Coordinates of C-alpha atoms in Angstrom, one line a residue:
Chain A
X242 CA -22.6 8.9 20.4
X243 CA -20.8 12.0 22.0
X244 CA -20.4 14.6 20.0
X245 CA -16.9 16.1 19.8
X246 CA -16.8 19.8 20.3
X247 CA -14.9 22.6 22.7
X248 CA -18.0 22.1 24.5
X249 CA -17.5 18.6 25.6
X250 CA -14.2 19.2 25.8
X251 CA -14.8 22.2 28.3
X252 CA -17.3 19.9 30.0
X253 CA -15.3 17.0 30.5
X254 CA -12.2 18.8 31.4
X255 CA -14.4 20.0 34.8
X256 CA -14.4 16.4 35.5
X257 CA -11.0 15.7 34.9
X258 CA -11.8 14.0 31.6
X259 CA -13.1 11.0 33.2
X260 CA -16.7 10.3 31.5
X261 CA -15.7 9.9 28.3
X262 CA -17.6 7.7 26.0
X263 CA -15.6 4.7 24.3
X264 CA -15.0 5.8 20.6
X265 CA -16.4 2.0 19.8
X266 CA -17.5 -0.8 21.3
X267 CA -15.6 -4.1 21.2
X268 CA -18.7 -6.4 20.2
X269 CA -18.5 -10.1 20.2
X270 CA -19.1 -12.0 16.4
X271 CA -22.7 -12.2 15.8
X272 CA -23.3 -15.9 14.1
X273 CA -24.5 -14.3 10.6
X274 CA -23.9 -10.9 8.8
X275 CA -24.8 -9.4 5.4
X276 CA -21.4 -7.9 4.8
X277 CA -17.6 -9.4 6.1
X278 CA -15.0 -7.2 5.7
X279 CA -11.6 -8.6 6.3
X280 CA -9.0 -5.9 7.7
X281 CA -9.9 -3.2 9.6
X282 CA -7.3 -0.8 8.1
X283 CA -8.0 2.8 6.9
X284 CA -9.2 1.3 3.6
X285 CA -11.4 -1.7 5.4
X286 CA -13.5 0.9 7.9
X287 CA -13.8 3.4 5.2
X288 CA -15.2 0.5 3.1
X289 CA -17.3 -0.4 6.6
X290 CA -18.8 3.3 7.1
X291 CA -19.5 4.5 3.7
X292 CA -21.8 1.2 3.3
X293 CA -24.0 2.0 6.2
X294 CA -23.8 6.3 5.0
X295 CA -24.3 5.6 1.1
X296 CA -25.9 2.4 0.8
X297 CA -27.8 1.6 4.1
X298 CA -25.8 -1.8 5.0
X299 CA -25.3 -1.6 8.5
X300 CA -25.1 -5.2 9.8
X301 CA -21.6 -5.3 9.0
X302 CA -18.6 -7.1 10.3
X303 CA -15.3 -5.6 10.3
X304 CA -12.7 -8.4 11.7
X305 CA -9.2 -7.3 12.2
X306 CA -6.3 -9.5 13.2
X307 CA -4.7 -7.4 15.3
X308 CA -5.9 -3.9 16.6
X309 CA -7.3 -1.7 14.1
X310 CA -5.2 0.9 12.4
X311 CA -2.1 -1.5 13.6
X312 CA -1.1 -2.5 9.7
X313 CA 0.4 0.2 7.2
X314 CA -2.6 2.6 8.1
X315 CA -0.1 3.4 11.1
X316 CA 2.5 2.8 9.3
X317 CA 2.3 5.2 6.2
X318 CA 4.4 8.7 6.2
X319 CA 0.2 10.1 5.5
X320 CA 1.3 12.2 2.6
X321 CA -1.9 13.2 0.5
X322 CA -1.8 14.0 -3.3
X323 CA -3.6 13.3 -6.5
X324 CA -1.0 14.6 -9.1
X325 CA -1.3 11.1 -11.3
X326 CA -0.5 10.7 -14.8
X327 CA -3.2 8.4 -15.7
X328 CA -7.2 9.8 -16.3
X329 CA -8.2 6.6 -14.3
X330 CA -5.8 7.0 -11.2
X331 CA -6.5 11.0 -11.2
X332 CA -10.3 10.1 -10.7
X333 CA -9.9 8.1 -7.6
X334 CA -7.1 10.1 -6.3
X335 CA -9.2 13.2 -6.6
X336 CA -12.4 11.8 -5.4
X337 CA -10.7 10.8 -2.2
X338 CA -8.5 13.9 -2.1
X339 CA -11.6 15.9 -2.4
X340 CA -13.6 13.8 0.7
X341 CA -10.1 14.4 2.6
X342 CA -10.7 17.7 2.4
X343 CA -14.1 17.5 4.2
X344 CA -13.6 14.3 6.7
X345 CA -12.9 16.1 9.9
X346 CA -15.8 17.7 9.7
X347 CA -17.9 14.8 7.9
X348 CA -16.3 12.1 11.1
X349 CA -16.5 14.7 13.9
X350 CA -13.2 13.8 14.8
X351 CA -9.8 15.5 14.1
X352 CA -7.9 13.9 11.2
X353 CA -5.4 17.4 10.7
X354 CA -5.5 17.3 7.4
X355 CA -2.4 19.5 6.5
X356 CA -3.3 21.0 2.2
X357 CA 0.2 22.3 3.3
X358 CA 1.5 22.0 -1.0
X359 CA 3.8 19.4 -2.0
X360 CA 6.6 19.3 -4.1
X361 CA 7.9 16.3 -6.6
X362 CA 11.7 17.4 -7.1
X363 CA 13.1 16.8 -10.9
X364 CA 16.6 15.9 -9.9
X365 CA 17.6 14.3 -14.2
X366 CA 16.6 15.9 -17.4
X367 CA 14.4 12.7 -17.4
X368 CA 12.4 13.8 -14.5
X369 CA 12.1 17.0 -16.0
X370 CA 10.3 15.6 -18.9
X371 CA 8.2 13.1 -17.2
X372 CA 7.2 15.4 -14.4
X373 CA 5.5 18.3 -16.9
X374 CA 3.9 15.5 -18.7
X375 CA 2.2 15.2 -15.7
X376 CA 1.3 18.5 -14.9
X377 CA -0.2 18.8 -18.2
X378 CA -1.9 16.0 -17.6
X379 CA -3.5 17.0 -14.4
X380 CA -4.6 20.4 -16.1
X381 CA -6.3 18.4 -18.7
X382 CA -8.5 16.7 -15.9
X383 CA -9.2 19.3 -13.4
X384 CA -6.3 19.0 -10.7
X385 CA -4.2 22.0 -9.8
X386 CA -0.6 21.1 -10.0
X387 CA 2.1 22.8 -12.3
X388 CA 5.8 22.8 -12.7
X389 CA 8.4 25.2 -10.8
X390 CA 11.5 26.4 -11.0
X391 CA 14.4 25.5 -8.6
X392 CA 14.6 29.5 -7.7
X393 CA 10.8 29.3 -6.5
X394 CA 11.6 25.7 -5.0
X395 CA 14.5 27.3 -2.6
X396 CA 12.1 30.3 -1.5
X397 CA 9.7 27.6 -0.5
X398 CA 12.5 25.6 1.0
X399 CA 15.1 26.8 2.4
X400 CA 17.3 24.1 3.5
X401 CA 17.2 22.4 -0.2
X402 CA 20.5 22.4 -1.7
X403 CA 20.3 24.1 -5.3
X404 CA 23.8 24.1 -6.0
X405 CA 24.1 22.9 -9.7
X406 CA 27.3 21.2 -8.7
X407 CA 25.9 17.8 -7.2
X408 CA 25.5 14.4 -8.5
X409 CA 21.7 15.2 -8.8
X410 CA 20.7 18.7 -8.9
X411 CA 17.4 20.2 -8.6
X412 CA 16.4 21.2 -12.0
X413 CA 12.5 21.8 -11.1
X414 CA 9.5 20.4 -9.3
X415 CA 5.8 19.7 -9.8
X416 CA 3.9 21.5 -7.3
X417 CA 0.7 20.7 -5.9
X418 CA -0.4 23.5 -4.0
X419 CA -3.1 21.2 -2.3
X420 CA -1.2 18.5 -1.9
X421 CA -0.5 17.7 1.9
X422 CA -0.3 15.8 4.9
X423 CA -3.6 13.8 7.7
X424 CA -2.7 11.9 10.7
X425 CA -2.8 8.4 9.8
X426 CA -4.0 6.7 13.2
X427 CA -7.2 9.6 13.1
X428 CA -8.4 8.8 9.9
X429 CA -8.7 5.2 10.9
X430 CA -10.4 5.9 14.6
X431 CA -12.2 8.6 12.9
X432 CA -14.0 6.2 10.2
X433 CA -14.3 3.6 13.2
X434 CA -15.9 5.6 15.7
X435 CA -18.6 6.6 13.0
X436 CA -19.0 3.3 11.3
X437 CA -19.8 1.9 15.2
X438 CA -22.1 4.7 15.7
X439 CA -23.8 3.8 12.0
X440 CA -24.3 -0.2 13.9
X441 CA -21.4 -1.9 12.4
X442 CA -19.6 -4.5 14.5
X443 CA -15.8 -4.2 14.4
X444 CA -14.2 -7.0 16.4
X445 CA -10.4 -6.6 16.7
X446 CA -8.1 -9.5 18.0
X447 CA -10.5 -11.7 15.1
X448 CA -7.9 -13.1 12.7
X449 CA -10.0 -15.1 9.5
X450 CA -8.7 -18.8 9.3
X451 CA -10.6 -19.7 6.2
X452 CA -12.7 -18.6 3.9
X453 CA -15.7 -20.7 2.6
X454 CA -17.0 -21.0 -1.2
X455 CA -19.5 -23.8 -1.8
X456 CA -20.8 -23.7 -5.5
X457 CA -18.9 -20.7 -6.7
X458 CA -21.0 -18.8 -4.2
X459 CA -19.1 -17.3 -1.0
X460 CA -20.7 -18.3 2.5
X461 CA -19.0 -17.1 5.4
X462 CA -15.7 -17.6 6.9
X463 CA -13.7 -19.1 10.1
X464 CA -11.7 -17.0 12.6
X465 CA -10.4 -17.2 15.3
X466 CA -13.5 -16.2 17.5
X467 CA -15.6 -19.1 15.4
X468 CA -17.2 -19.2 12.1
X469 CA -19.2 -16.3 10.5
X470 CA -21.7 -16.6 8.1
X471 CA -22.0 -13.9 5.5
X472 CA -23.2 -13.5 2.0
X473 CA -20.4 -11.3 1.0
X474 CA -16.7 -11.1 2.0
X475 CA -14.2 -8.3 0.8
X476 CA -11.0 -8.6 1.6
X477 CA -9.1 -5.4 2.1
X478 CA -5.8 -6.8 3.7
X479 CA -2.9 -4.8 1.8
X480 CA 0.1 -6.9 2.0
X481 CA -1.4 -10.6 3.4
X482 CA -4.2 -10.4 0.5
X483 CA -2.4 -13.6 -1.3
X484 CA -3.0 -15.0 2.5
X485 CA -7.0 -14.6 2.3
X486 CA -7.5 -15.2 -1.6
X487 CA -5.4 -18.2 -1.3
X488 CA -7.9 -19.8 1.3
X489 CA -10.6 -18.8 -1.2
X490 CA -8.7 -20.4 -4.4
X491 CA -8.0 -17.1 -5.9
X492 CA -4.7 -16.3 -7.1
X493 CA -3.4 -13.1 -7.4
X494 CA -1.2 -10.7 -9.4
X495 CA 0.7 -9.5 -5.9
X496 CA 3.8 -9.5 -4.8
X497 CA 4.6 -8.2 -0.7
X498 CA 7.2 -6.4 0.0
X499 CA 8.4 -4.2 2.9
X500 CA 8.4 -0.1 3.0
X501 CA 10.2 1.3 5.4
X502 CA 10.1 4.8 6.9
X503 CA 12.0 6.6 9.9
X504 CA 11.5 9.5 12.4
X505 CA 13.8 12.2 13.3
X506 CA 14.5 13.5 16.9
X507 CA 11.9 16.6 17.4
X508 CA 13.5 20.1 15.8
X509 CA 12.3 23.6 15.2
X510 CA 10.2 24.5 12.2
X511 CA 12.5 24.1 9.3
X512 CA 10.2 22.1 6.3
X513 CA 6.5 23.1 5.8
X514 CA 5.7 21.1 2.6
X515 CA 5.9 17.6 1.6
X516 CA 9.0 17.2 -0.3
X517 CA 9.4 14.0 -2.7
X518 CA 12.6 13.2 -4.7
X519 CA 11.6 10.4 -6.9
X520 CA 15.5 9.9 -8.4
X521 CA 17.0 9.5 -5.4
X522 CA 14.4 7.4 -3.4
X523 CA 13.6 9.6 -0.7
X524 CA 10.8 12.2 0.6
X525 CA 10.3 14.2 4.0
X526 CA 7.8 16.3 5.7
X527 CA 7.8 17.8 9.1
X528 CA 5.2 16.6 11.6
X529 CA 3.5 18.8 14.0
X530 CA 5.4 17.6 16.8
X531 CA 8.9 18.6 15.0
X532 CA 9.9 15.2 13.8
X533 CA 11.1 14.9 10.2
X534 CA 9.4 12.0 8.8
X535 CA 11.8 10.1 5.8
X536 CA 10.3 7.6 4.1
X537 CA 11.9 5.7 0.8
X538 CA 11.7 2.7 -2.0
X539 CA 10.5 -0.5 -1.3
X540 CA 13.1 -3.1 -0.8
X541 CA 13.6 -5.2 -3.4
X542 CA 12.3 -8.9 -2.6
X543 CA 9.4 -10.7 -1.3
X544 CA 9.1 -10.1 2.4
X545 CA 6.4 -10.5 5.2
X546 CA 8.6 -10.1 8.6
X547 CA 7.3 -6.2 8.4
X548 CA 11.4 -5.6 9.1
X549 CA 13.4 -3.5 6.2
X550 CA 16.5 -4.1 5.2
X551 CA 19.5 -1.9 6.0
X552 CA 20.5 -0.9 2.8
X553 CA 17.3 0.2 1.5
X554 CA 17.1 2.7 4.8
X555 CA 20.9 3.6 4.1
X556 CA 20.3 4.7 0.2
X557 CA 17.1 6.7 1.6
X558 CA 19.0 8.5 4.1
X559 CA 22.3 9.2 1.6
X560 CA 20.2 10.3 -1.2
X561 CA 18.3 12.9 1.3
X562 CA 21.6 13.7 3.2
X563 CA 23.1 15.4 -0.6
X564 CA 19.8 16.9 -1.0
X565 CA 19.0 18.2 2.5
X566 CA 22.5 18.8 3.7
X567 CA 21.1 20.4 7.2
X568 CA 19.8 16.9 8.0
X569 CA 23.1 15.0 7.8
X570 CA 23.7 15.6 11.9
X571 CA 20.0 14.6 13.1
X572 CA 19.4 11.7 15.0
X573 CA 17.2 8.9 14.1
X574 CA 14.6 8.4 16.7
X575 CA 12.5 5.7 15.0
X576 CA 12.1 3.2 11.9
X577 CA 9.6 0.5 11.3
X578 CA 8.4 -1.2 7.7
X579 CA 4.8 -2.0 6.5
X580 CA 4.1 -5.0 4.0
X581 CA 3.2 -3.3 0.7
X582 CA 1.3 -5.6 -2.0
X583 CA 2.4 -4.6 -5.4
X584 CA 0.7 -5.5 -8.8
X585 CA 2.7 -5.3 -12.1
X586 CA 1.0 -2.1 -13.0
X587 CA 1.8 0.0 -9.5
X588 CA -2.2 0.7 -9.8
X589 CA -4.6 -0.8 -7.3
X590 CA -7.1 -3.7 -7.4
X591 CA -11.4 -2.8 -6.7
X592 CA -13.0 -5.5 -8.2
X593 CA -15.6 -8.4 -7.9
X594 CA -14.0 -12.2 -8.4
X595 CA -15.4 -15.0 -10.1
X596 CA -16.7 -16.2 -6.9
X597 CA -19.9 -15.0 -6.5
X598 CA -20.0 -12.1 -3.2
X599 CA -16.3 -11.9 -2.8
X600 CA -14.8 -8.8 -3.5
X601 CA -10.8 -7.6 -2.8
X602 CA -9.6 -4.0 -2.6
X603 CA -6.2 -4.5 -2.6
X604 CA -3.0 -4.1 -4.8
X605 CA -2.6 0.1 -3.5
X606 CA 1.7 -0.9 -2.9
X607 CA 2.9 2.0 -1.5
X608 CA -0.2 4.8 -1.8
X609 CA -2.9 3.4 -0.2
X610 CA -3.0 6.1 2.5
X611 CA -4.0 9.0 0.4
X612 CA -6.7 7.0 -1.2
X613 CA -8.6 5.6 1.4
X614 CA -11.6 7.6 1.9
X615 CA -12.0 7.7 -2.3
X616 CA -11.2 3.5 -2.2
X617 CA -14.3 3.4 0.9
X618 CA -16.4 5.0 -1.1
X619 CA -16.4 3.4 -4.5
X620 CA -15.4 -0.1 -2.8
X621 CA -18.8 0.0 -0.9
X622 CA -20.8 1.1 -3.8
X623 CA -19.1 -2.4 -5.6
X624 CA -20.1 -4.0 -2.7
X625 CA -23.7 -2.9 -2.0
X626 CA -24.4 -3.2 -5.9
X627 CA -22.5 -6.5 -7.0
X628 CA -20.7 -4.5 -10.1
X629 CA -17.8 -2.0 -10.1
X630 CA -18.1 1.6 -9.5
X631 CA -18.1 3.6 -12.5
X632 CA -14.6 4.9 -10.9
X633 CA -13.3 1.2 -9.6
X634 CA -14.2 -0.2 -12.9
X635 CA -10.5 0.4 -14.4
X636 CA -9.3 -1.1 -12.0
X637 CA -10.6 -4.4 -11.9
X638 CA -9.2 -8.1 -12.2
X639 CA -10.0 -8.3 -16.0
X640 CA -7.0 -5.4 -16.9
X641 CA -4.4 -8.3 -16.3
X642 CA -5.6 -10.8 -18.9
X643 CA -7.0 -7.8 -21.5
X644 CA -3.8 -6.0 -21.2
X645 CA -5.8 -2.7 -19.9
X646 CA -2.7 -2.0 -17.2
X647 CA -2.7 1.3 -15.9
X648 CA 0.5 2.4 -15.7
X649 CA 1.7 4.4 -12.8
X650 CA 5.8 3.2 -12.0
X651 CA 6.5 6.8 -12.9
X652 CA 3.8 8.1 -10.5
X653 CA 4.1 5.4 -8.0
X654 CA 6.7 3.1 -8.4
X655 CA 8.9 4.8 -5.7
X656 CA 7.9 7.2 -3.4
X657 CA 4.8 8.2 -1.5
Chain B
X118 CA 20.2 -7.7 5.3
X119 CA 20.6 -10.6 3.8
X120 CA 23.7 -12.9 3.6
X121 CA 23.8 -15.0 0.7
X122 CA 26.3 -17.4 -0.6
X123 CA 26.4 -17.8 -4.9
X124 CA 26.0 -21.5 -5.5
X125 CA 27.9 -21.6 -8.8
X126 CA 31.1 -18.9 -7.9
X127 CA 31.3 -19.4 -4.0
X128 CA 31.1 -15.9 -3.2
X129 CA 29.3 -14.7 0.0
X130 CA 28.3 -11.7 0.6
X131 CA 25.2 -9.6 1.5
X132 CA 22.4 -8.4 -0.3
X133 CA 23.8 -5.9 -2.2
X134 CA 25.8 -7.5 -4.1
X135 CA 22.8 -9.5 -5.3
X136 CA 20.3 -8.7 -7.8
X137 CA 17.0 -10.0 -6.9
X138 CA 14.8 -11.6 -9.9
X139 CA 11.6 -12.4 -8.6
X140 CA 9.7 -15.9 -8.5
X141 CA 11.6 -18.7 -10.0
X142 CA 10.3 -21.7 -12.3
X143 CA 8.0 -19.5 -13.7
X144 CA 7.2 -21.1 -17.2
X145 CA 6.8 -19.3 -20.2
X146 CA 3.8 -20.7 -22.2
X147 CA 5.1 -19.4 -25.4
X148 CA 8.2 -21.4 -25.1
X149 CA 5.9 -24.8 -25.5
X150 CA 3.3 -24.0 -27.6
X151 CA 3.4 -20.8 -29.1
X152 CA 0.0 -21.2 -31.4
X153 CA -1.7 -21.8 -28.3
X154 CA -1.3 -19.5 -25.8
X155 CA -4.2 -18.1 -24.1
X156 CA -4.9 -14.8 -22.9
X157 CA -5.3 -16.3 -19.2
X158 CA -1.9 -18.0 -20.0
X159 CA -0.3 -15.1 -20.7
X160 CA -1.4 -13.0 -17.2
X161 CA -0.5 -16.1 -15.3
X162 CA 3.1 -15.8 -16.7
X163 CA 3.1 -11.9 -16.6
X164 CA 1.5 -11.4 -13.4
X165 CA 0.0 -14.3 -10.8
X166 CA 2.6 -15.1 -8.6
X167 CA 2.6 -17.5 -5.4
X168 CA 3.7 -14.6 -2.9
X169 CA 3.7 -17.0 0.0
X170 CA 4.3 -16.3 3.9
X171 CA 6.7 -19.1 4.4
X172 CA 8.8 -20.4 1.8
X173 CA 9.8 -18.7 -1.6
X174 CA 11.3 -20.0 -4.4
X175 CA 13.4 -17.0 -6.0
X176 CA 15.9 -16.1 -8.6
X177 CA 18.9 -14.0 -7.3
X178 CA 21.8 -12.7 -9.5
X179 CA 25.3 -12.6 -8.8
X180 CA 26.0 -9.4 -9.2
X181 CA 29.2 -8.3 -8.1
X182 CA 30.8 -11.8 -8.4
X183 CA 30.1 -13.9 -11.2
X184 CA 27.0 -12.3 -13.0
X185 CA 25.4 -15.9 -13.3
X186 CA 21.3 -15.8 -12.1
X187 CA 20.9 -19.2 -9.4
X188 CA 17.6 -20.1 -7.6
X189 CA 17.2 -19.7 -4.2
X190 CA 14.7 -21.2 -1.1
X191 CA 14.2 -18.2 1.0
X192 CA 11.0 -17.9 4.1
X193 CA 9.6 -14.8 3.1
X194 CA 8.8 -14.5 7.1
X195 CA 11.9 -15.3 9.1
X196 CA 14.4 -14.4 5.8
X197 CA 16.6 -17.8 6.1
X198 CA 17.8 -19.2 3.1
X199 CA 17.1 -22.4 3.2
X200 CA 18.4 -23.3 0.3
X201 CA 21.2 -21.7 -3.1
X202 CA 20.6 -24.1 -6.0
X203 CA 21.4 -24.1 -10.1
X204 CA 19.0 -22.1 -12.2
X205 CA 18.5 -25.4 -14.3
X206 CA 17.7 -27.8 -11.2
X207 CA 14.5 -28.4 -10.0
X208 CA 13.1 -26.7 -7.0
X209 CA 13.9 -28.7 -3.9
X210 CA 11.4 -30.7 -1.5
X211 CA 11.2 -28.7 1.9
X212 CA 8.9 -29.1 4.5
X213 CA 6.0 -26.8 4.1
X214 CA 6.3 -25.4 0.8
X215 CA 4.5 -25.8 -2.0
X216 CA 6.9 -26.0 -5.6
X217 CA 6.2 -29.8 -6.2
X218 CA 3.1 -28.9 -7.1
X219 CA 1.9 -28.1 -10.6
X220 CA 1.5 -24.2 -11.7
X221 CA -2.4 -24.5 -12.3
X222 CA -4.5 -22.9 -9.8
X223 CA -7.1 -24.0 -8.1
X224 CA -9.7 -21.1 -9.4
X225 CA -8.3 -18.1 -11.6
X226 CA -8.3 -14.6 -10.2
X227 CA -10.9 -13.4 -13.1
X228 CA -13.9 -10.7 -12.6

């Protein structure tokens, strides 16, 4: 592999940047592997390279659909945070919040991981209360994140409007200094170009037809390039996982729905945190190119056309407009929507299945970006080890029938 | 957005004026045998829902007309209603989906 660096960079600009090495191949489907992993999304090739880095698994299948990175890894408005309320969601938040931290070095690839602090607005008494529950409860387990006032929250953002005399003002914020911003579409070529270099196959354009069980015991599955025999399957599809368990027998406790988010026209410097406002459904940051990137709440029914409806983009955009007033004159350049899987407890799915080598990582709604290196990591131990990581335990199957949900609506029900 | 017309007022308008209420003909196992209702039982009704690519079998609320709940048909890809029918009728035959069939599953989502 070719080592990123200003050396090669100086090197291949001499030669007008024409001997660049492919990030990855584009292998055809071996007939056999140890390890299928369905969907080659940020939380699929995370899965794909920390199995051949931790665990030594390296003939690995990663078989995508479409193009990898297409789904809601490219599709996410790649805020990173791990201010949750719950001990079990803090720990996997964390763990990958921490490994963000490190990944561009750790890939050799740029993912600009922005720690550029990011603010949770409390626009209700409500939020007030909820939000310093939760700053207590990140001091309790380790994570740097406390409440502010709304005179600190206008020296940090200028534009906010503080004025007492709006339908929701800003009474506070939680504030996690750490809390940030990665480019989405490098985290998942970044995790690809290293799982390829680790031996792992990733074959795009490979949509699974089938999946096949025979005495409890998964075998391999069918696609679209022929069938594939594997011992183990994971599924890590986000919004079409009721597509894939469904072909295995499984049923779910998911529900898909679209997310939409939206992109400014380009403007000077104006917003340099991450800026969430939970009451009204809305949050913004500024991209490096100048964009301001809105994203909002889900809409509200079952949905796989990856379109949004209107009015869930028009209550976004209102809610912001009162809050951001400056913003009421931009221009819209862009908006697109991602299919979201949601369980009844806002908390994710890691877990093994009663069929024997089938595992799904699923179930993130609409967090999964700031996650995926943490999900990788403890998704390929459960993989390589047949039981749940100590850390993915919680968050298995068997919390829906014992009642063990892990309650996050106030953390995650609305905005990421 | 959505256009929807309330089976039991009349009404039409658009999605907003609708309240949507999840998967319909859901069965509550209490209801029919509350003695013996097992934990399984009770995440199927809670949590396991069909979430199908195609057709959906849905309850919507009249919201800003007459505040009764009706059932819908709606393809989760293309978002056509198909078909707006009573709350207390059972869900209609369409090509392709899958309501006729009993709620017991093939294999149980279990770990």
């Amino acid at each position: 592999m070719q080592k990123y660096s200003v050396f090669t960079l100086a090197r291949n600009a001499v030669n007008f940047h024409k001997n660049w090495d492919r990030a990855w191949r584009s292998p055809e489907p071996k007939p056999a592997y140890d390890v299928i992993i369905i969907g080659a999304g940020g939380h699929g090739l995370a899965t794909a390279y920390y199995l051949a880095k931790e665990h030594n698994i390296t003939n690995v299948a990663v078989l995508e659909k479409g193009w990898l990175g297409g789904g809601n890894t490219g599709r996410n408005t790649t805020i990173v945070r791990s201010n949750y309320l719950q001990d079990e969601s803090a720990a996997i938040y964390q763990l990958a919040h921490g490994l963000y931290e490190d990944l561009s070095q750790e890939l050799n690839f740029n993912i600009m991981f922005s720690p550029r602090g990011l603010l949770m607005l409390c626009q209700t008494e409500h939020d007030l209360r909820v939000m310093t529950r939760n700053a207590h409860a990140n001091r309790l387990f380790g994570i740097e994140s406390r409440m502010i006032t709304p005179r600190e929250i206008k020296k940090m953002v200028p534009i906010l409007n503080t004025s007492r005399d709006v339908r929701y003002p800003v009474l506070g914020a939680l504030y996690q200094r750490r809390g940030g911003t990665a480019r989405h579409d490098a985290v998942a070529w970044g995790y690809a170009r290293m799982a390829d270099y680790r031996g792992i196959d990733i074959i795009q354009n490979c949509e699974v037809t089938d999946i096949h069980v025979s005495r409890g015991r998964v075998t391999g599955v069918t696609t679209t390039r022929g069938r594939i025999k594997a011992a183990k399957v994971a599924i890590v599809t986000a919004g079409n996982t009721t597509r894939l368990t469904d072909m295995a027998g499984l049923r779910m406790p998911i529900e898909s729905v679209a997310l939409q988010a939206l992109v400014s026209e380009p403007v000077k410097p104006v917003l340099n945190v991450v800026i969430m406002a939970h009451t009204v459904h809305g949050y913004m940051s500024q991209s490096d190119k100048g964009e301001l990137v809105i994203g909002g709440g889900t809409d509200a029914y079952n949905n796989y056309s990856q379109r949004g409806s209107f009015p869930a983009l028009q209550q976004t955009v209102t809610a912001l407009v009162e809050t951001f007033p400056i913003i009421g004159r931009l221009k819209m350049l862009r908006q697109w929507a991602g299919i979201v899987d949601m369980t009844g407890d806002r908390s994710p799915i890691i877990s093994t299945t009663d069929i024997h080598g089938l595992f799904v990582n699923c179930g993130w709604g609409t967090g999964g970006f700031k996650s995926i290196p943490g999900s990788g990591f403890v998704f390929a131990d459960t993989i390589a080890n047949n039981r749940p990581h100590d850390i993915a335990a919680p968050f298995s199957l068997d919390r829906f029938v014992e009642g063990r949900l892990i309650d996050e609506s106030a953390a995650a029900g609305v905005a990421h | 957005m959505l256009l929807i017309k309330c089976p039991v007022c009349g009404v039409e308008g658009d999605e907003t004026e609708f309240h949507y209420g999840g998967e319909a003909h859901i069965r509550r196992p209490a209801s029919h045998d509350p003695d013996n209702v097992s934990d399984e039982d009770q995440r199927d009704y809670l949590f396991i829902r069909r979430n199908p690519r195609g057709i959906h079998f849905e309850r919507w609320k009249c919201a800003r007309g007459c505040g009764k709940w009706f059932n819908a048909a709606r393809d989760t890809l293309t978002l056509e209603f198909l078909a707006c029918y009573d709350i207390t009728e059972p869900a209609p035959d369409l090509k392709g989906s899958h309501a006729a069939e009993p709620r017991t599953p093939r294999r149980r989502a279990r770990s």
